Short mmCIF file of C-alpha atoms in Angstrom, two decimals:
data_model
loop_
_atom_site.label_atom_id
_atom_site.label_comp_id
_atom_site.label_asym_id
_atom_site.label_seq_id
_atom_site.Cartn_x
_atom_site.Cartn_y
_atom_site.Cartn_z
CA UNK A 336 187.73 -217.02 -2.62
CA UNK A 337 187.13 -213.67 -2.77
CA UNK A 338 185.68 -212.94 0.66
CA UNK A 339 187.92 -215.59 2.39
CA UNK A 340 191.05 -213.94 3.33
CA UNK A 341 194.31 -214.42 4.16
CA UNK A 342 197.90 -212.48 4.17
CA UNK A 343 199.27 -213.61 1.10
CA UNK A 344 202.83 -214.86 2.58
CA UNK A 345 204.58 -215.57 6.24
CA UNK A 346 208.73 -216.56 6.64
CA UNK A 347 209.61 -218.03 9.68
CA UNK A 348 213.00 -219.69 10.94
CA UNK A 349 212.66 -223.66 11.46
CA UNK A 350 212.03 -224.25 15.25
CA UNK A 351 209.75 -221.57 15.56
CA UNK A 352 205.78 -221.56 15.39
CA UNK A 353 204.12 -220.56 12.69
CA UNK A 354 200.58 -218.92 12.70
CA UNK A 355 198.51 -218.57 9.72
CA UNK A 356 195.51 -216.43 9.91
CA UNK A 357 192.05 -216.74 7.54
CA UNK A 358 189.12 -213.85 7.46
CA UNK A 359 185.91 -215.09 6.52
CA UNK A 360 182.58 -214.39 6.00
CA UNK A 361 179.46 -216.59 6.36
CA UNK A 362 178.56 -216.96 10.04
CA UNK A 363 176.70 -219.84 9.11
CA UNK A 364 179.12 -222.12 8.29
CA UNK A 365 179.22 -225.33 9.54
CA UNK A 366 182.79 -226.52 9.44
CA UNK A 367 186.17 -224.84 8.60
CA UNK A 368 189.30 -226.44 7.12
CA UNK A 369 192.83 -225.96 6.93
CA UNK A 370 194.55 -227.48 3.56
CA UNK A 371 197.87 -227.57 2.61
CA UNK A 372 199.34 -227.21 -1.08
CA UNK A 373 202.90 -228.35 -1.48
CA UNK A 374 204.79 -227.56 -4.62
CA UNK A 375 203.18 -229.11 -7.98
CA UNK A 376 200.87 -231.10 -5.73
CA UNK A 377 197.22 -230.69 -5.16
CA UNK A 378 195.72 -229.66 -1.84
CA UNK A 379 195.39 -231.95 1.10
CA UNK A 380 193.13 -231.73 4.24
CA UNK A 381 195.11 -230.96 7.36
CA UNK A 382 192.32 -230.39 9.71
CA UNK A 383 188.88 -229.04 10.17
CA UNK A 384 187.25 -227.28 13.24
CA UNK A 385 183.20 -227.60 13.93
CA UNK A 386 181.81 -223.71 14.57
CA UNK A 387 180.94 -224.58 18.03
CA UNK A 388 184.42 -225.27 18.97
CA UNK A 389 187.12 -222.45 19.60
CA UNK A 390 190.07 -224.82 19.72
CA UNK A 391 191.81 -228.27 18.25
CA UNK A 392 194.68 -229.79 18.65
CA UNK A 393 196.13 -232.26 16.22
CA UNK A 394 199.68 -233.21 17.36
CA UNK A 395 201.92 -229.76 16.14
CA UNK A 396 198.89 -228.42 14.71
CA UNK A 397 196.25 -225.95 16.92
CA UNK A 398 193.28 -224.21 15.18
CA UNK A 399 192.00 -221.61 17.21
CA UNK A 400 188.55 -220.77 15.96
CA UNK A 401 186.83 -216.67 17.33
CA UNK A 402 183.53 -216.58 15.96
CA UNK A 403 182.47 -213.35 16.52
CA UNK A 404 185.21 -212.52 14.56
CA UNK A 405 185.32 -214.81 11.60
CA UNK A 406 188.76 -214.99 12.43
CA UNK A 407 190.71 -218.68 12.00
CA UNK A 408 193.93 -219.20 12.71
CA UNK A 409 196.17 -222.48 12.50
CA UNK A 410 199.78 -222.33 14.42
CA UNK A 411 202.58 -225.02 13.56
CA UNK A 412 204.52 -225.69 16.53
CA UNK A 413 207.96 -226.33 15.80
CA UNK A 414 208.13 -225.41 12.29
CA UNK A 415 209.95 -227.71 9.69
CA UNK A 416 211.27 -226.92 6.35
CA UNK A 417 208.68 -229.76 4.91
CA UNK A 418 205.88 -227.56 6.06
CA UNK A 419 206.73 -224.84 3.58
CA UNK A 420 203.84 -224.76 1.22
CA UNK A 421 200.78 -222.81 0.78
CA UNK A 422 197.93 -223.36 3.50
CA UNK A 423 194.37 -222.42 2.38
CA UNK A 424 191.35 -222.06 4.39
CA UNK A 425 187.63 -223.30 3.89
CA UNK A 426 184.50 -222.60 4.74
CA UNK A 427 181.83 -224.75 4.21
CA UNK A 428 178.53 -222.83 3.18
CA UNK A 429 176.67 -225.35 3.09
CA UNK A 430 176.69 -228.81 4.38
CA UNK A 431 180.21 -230.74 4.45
CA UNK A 432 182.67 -231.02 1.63
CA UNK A 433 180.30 -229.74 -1.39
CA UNK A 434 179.96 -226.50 -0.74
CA UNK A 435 183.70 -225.27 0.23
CA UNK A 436 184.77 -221.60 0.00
CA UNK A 437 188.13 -221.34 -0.63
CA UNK A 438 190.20 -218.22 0.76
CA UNK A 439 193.35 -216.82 -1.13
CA UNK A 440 196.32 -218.74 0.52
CA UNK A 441 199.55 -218.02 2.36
CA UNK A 442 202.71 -219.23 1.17
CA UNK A 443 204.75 -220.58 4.11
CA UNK A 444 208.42 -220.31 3.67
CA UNK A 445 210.36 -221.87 6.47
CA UNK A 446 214.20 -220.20 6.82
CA UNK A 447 216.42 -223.36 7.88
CA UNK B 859 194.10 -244.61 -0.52
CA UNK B 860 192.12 -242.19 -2.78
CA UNK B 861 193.65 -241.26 -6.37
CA UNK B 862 192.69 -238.04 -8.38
CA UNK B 863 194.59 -237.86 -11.62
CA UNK B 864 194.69 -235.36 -13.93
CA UNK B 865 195.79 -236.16 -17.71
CA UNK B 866 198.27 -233.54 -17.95
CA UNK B 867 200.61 -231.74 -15.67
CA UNK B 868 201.57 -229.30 -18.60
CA UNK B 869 199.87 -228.04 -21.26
CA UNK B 870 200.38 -224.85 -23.63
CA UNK B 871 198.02 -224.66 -26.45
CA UNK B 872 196.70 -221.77 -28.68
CA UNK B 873 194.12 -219.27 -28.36
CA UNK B 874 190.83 -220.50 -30.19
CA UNK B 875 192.20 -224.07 -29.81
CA UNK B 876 189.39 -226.75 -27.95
CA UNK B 877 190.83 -228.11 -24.84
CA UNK B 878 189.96 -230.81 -22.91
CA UNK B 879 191.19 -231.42 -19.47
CA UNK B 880 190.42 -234.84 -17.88
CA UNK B 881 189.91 -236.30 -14.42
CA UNK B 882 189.84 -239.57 -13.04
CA UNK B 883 188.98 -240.81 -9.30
CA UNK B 884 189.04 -244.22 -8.61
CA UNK B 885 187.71 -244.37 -5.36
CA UNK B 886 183.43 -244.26 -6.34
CA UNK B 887 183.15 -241.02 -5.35
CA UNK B 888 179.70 -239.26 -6.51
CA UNK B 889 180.86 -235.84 -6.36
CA UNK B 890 183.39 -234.36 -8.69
CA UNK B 891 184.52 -230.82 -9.06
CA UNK B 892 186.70 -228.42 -11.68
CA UNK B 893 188.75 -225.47 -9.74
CA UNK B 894 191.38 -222.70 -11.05
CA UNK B 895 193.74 -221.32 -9.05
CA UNK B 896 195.16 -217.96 -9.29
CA UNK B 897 197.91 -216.16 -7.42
CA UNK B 898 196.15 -214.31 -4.87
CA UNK B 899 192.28 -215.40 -5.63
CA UNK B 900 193.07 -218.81 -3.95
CA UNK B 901 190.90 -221.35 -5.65
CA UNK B 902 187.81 -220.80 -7.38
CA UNK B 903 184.93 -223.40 -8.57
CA UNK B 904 184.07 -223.83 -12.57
CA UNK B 905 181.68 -226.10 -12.20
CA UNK B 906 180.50 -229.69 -10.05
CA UNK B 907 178.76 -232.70 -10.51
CA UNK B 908 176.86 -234.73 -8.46
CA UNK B 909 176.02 -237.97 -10.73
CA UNK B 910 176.81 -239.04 -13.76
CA UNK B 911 175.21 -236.56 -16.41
CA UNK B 912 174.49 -233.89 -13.82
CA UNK B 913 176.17 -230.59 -13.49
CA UNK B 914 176.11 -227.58 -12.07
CA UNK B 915 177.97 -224.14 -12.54
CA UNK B 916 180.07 -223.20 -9.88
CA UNK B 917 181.10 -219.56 -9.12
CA UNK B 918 183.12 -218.41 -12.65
CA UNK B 919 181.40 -221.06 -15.43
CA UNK B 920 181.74 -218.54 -18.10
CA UNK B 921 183.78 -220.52 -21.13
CA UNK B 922 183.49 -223.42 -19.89
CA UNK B 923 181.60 -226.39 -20.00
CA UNK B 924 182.17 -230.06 -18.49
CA UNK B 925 181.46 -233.86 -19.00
CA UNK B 926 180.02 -236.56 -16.98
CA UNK B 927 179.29 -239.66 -19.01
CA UNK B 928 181.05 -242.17 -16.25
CA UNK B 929 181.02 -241.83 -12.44
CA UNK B 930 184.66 -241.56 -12.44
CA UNK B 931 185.47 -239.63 -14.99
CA UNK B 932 184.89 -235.58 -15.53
CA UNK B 933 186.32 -233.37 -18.38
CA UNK B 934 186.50 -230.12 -18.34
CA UNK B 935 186.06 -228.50 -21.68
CA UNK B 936 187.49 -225.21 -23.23
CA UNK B 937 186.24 -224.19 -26.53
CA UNK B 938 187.39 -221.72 -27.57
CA UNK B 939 191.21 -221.23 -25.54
CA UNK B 940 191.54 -217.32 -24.41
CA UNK B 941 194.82 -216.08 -23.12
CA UNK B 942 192.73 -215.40 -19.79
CA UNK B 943 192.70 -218.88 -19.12
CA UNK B 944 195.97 -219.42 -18.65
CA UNK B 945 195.80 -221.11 -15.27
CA UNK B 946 196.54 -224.03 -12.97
CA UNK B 947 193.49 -226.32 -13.05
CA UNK B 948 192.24 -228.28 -10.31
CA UNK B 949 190.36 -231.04 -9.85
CA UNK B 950 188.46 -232.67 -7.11
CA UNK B 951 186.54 -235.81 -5.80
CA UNK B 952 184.13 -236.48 -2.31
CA UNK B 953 181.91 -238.50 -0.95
CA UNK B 954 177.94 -238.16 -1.25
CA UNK B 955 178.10 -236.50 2.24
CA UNK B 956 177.50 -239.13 5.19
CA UNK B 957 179.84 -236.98 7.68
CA UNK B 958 179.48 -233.14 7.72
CA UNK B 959 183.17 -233.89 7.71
CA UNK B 960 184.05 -235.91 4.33
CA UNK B 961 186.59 -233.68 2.41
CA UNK B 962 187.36 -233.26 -0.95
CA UNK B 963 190.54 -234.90 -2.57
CA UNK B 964 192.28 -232.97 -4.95
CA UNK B 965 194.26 -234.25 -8.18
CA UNK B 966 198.21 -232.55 -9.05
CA UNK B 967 196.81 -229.79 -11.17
CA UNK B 968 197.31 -229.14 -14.65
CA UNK B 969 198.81 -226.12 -15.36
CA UNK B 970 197.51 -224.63 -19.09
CA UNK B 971 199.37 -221.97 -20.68
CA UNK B 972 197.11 -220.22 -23.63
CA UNK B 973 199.08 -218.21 -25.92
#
């Protein structure tokens, strides 16, 4: 994780849109991912962006992708308090899901 | 759906102790993987296996060592407990890669307390 980074926490009021930003480092990865960590849980897939894309949409969920960069960001539209949790981003180094570099997280703490 | 479980959400043990931390997947899933977590070092991979008996050391193996003696099982093994391992433990499960897309599943965690 250590050259995957993100701002360690973000507060936002419900309603509002979150945006969660990632820093990372291989310009050769294939795919990046968005998980999400709620409390005492493991981590779950949200969604994944293909380095030739710069955007996806996924109902409230936009990934915005600037590859000169190596700068990832996912916003939440219309934050909820069941979206606090921590959201991690990936990077795969190598092809797919089994070689998956992990950044640092941001804990997400939605204000009702 | 797919299931990762972990044997133990808690676990506090002694330093010097052997601990064993197991995994099961039931979904026939080739690939299994150990992670720790840390507060601001996001996750970080012990070690993986691709088939039953194989391993490989991830990025921080030191300490550890891991079993694979049934697809959908894999142990990870402490054995000799040090206070810097005090951690919440991760594991994982995927697919032999068909999709550039097929993600990793991820158990609860255990969270191990050396003291």
């Amino acid at each position: 994780g250590e050259d995957v980074e993100q701002s360690p926490f973000l507060s936002v009021r419900e309603g509002d849109s979150s945006v969660i930003n990632c820093t990372y480092t291989d310009s050769s990865s294939t795919y990046l991912y968005w998980y999400k960590q709620e409390p005492g849980a493991g981590l779950q897939l949200l969604t994944y962006i293909f380095s030739n894309m710069d955007m996806k949409q996924d109902q409230r969920l936009t990934v915005l992708l600037n590859k000169k960069d190596k700068h990832l960001s996912l916003r939440i539209a219309d934050t909820q308090t069941g979206d606090s949790a921590i959201y991690f981003c990936a990077e795969s180094r190598g092809a797919g899901a089994n070689n998956l570099f992990f950044g640092t997280g941001t804990r997400l703490t939605v204000i009702p | 759906d797919v299931k990762v479980t972990q044997s133990s959400r808690y676990l506090v043990k002694r330093t010097g102790e052997k601990v064993f931390l197991e995994c099961v997947q039931d979904m026939d899933h080739e690939n299994m993987f150990w992670y720790r977590q840390d507060p601001g070092l996001g996750l970080r991979l012990i070690y993986f296996s691709y088939d039953v008996k194989m391993k490989e050391k991830g990025d921080i193996p030191e300490g550890y060592s891991v079993s694979r003696e049934k697809k959908e099982r894999f142990s990870l093994i402490l054995e000799s407990a040090s206070t810097n391992q005090t951690s919440m433990y991760l594991c994982a499960s995927s697919l032999v890669e068909r999709e550039s897309t097929d993600t990793q599943y991820f158990g609860p965690g255990t969270r191990l307390t050396v003291l």
